[in-house]
PDB file of C-alpha atoms and ligand atoms in Angstrom:
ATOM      1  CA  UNK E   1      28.617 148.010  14.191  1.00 88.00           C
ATOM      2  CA  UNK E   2      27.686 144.429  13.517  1.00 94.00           C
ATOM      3  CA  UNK E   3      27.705 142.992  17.634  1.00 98.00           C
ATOM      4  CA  UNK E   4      27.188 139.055  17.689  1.00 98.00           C
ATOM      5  CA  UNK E   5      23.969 137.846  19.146  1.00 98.00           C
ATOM      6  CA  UNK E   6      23.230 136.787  22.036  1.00 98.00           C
ATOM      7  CA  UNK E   7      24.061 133.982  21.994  1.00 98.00           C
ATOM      8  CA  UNK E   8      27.189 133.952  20.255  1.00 98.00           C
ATOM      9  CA  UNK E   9      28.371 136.491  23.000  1.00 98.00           C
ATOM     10  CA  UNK E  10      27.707 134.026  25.695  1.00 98.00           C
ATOM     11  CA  UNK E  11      30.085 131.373  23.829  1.00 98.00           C
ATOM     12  CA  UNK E  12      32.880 134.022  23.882  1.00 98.00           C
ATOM     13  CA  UNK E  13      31.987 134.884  27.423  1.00 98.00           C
ATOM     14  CA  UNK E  14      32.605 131.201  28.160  1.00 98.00           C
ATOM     15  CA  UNK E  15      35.392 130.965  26.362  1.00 98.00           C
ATOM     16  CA  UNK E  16      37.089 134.024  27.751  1.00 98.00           C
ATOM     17  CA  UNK E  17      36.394 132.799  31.101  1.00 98.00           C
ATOM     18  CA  UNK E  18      37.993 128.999  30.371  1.00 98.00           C
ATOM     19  CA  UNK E  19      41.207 130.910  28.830  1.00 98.00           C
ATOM     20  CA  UNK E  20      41.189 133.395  32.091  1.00 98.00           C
ATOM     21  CA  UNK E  21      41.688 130.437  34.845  1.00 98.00           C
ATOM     22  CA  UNK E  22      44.566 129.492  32.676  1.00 98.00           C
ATOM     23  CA  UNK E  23      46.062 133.749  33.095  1.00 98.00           C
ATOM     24  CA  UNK E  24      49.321 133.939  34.158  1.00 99.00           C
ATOM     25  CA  UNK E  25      49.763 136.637  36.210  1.00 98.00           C
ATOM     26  CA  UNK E  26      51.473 136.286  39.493  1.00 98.00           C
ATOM     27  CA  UNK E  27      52.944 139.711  39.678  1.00 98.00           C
ATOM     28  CA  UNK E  28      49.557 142.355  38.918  1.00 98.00           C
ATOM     29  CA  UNK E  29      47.663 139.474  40.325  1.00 98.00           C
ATOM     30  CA  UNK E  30      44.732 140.321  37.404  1.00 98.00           C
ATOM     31  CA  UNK E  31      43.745 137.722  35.481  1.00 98.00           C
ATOM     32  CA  UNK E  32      41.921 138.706  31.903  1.00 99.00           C
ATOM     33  CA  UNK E  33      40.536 136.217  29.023  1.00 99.00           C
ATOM     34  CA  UNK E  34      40.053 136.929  25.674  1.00 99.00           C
ATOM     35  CA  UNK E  35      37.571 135.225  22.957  1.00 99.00           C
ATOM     36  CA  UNK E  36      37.708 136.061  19.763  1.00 98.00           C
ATOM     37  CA  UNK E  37      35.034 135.016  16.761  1.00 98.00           C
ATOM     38  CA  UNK E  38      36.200 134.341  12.582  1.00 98.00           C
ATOM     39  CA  UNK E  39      33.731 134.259   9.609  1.00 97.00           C
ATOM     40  CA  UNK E  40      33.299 131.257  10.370  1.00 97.00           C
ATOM     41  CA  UNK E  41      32.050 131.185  13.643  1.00 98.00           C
ATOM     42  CA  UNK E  42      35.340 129.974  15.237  1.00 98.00           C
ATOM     43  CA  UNK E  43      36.208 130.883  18.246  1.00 98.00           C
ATOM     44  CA  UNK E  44      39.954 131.663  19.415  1.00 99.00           C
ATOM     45  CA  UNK E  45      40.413 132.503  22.913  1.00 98.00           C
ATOM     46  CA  UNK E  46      43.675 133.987  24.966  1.00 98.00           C
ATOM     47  CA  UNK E  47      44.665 134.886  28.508  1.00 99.00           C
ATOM     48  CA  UNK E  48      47.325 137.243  29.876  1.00 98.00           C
ATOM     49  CA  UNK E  49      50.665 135.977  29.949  1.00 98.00           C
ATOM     50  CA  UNK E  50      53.229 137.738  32.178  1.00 98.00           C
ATOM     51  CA  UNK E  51      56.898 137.603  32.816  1.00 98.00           C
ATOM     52  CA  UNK E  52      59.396 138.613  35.671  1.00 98.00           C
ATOM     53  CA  UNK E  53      60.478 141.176  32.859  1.00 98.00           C
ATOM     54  CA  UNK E  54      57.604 142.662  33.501  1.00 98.00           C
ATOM     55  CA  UNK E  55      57.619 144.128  29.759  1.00 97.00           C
ATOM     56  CA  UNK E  56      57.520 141.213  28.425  1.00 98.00           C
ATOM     57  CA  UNK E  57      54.095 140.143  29.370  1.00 98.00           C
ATOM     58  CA  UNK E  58      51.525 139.778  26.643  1.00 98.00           C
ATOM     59  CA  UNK E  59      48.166 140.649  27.140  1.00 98.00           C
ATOM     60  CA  UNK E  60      44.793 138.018  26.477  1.00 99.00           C
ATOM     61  CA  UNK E  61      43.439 139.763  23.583  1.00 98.00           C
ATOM     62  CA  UNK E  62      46.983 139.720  21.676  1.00 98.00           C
ATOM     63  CA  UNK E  63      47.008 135.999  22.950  1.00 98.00           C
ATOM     64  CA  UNK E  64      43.719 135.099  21.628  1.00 98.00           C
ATOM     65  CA  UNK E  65      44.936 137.037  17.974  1.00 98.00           C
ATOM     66  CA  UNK E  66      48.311 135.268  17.753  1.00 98.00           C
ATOM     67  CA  UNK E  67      46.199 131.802  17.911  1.00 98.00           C
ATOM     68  CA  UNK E  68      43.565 132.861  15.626  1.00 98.00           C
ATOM     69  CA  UNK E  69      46.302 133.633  13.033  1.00 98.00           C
ATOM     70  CA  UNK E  70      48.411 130.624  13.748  1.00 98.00           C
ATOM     71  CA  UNK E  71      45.512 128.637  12.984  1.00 98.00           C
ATOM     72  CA  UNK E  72      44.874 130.340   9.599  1.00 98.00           C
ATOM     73  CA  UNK E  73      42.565 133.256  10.434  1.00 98.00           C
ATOM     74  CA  UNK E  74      42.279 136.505   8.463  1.00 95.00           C
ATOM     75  CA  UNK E  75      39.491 138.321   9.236  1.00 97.00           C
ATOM     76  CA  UNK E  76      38.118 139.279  12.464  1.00 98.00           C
ATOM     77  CA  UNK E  77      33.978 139.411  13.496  1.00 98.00           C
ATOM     78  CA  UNK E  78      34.544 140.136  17.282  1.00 98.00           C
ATOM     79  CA  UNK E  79      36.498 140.321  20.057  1.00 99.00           C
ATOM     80  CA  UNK E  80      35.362 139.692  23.789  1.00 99.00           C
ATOM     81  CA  UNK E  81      37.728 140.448  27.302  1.00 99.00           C
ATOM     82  CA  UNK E  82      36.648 138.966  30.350  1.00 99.00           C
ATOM     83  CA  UNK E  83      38.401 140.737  33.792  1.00 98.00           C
ATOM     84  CA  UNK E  84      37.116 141.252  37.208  1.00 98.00           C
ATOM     85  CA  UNK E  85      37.102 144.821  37.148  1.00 98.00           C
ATOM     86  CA  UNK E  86      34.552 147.464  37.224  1.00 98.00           C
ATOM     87  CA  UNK E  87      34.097 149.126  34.934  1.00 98.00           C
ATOM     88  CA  UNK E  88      35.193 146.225  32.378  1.00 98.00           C
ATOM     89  CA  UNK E  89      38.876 146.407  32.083  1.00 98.00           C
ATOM     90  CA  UNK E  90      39.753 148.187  28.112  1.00 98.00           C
ATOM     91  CA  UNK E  91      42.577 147.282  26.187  1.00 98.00           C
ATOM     92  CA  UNK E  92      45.828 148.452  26.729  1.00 98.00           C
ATOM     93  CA  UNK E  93      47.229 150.990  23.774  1.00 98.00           C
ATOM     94  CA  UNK E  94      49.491 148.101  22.237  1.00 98.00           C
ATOM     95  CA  UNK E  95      46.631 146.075  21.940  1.00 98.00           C
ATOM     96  CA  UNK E  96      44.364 148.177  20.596  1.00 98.00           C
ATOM     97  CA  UNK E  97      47.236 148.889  17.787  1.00 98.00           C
ATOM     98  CA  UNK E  98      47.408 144.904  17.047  1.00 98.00           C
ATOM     99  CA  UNK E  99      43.277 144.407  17.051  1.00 98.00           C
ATOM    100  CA  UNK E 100      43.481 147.839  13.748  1.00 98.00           C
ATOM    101  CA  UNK E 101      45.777 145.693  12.189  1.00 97.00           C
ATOM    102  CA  UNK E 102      42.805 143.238  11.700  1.00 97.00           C
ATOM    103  CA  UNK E 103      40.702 146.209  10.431  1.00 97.00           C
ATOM    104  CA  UNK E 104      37.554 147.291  12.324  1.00 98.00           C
ATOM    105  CA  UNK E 105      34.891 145.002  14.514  1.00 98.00           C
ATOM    106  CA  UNK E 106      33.138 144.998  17.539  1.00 98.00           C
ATOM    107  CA  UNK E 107      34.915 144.994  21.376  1.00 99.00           C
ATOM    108  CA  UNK E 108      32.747 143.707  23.922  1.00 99.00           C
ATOM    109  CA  UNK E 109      34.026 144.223  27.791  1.00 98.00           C
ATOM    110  CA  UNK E 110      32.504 142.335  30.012  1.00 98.00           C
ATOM    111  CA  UNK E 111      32.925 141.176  33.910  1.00 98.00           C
ATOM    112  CA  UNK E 112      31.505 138.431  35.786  1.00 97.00           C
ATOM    113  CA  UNK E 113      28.949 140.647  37.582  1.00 98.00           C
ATOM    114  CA  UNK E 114      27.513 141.215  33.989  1.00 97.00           C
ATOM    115  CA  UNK E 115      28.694 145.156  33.091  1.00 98.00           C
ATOM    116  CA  UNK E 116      28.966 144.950  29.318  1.00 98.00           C
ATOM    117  CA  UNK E 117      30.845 147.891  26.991  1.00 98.00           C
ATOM    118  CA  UNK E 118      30.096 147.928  23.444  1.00 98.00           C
ATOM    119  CA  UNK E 119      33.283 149.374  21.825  1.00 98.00           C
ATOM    120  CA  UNK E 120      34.574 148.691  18.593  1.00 98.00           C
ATOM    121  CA  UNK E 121      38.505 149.149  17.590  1.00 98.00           C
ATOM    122  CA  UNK E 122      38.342 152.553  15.434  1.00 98.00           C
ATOM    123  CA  UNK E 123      36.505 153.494  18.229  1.00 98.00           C
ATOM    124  CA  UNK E 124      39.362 152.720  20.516  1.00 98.00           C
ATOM    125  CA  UNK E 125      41.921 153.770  18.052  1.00 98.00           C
ATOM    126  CA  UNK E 126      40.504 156.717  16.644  1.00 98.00           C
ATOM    127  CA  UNK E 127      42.835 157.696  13.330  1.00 97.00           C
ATOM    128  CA  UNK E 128      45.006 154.241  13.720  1.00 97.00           C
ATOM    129  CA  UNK E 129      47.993 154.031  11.570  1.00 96.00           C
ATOM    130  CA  UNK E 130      47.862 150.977   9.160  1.00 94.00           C
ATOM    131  CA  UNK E 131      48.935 150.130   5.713  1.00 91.00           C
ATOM    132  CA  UNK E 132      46.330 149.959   3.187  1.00 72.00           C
ATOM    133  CA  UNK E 133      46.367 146.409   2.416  1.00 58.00           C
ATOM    134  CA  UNK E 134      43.677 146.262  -0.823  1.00 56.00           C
TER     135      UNK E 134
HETATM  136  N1  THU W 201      45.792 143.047  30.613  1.00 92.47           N
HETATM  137  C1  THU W 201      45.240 142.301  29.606  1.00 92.47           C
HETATM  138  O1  THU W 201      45.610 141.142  29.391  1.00 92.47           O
HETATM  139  N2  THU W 201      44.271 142.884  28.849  1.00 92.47           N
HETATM  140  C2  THU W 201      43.726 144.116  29.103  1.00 92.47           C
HETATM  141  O2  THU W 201      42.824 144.535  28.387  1.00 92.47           O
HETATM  142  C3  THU W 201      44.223 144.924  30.219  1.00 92.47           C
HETATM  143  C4  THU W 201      45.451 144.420  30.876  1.00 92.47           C
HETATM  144  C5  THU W 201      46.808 142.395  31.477  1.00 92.47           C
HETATM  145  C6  THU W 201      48.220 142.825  31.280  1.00 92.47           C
HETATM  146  C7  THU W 201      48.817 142.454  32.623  1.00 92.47           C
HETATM  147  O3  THU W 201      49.160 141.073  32.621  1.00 92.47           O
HETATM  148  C8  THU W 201      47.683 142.652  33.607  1.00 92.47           C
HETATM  149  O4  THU W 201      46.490 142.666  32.828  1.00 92.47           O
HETATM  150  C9  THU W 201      47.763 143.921  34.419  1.00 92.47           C
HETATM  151  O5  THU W 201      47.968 145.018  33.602  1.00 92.47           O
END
């Protein structure tokens, strides 16, 4: 797997932590960011969006891939989540579906006291249904 330098990770890290003040989440009370990287460096970032139908909430990394495609993205280097948990928080099954549409990349957890997974979506998704799109 391909992982974004150092650098590169910090920008997401930032990023993911701007988008994560912005969470809303008054019912769990957890707050998450998302920051996502394009081909061409761009970043996209997302926070968790809840609802009183709880159901309905959306989580930061599909946040941070609904803007990345709204503003004309189609391929996906990395994605980074940002929550205060420890372990790093992993994404949810749902959003681990929506990251295979997008084909394979690197997953970087992270939380503010510096624990860092490297995961990667087939990794997360092991045998993930898709259609082949070639
Ligand atoms: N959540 C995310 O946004 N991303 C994750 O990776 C894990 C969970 C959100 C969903 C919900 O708003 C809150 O965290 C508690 O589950």
């Amino acid at each position: 797997m391909n992982y974004p330098d150092t650098e590169t990770i910090s920008r997401l890290a930032e990023a993911a932590s701007e988008a994560r003040s912005n969470a809303h989440a008054p019912y769990s009370n957890f707050q998450v960011g998302a920051a996502l990287l394009d081909s061409e460096g761009k970043i996209f970032s997302g926070c968790n969006v809840e609802n009183a139908s709880y159901g309905l909430s959306i989580c930061a990394e599909r946040h941070a891939i609904g803007a990345a495609v709204a503003a004309g993205v189609e391929k996906i280097e990395a994605i980074l989540v940002l929550s205060e948990m420890s372990p790093p928080a992993s994404p949810c099954g749902a959003c681990r579906q929506v990251m295979a549409e997008f084909g394979d990349f690197p997953v970087l957890l992270i939380n503010p006291e510096g624990e860092e997974i490297r995961s990667s979506v087939a990794e997360l998704l092991p045998l993930a249904f898709t259609f082949d799109r070639d």
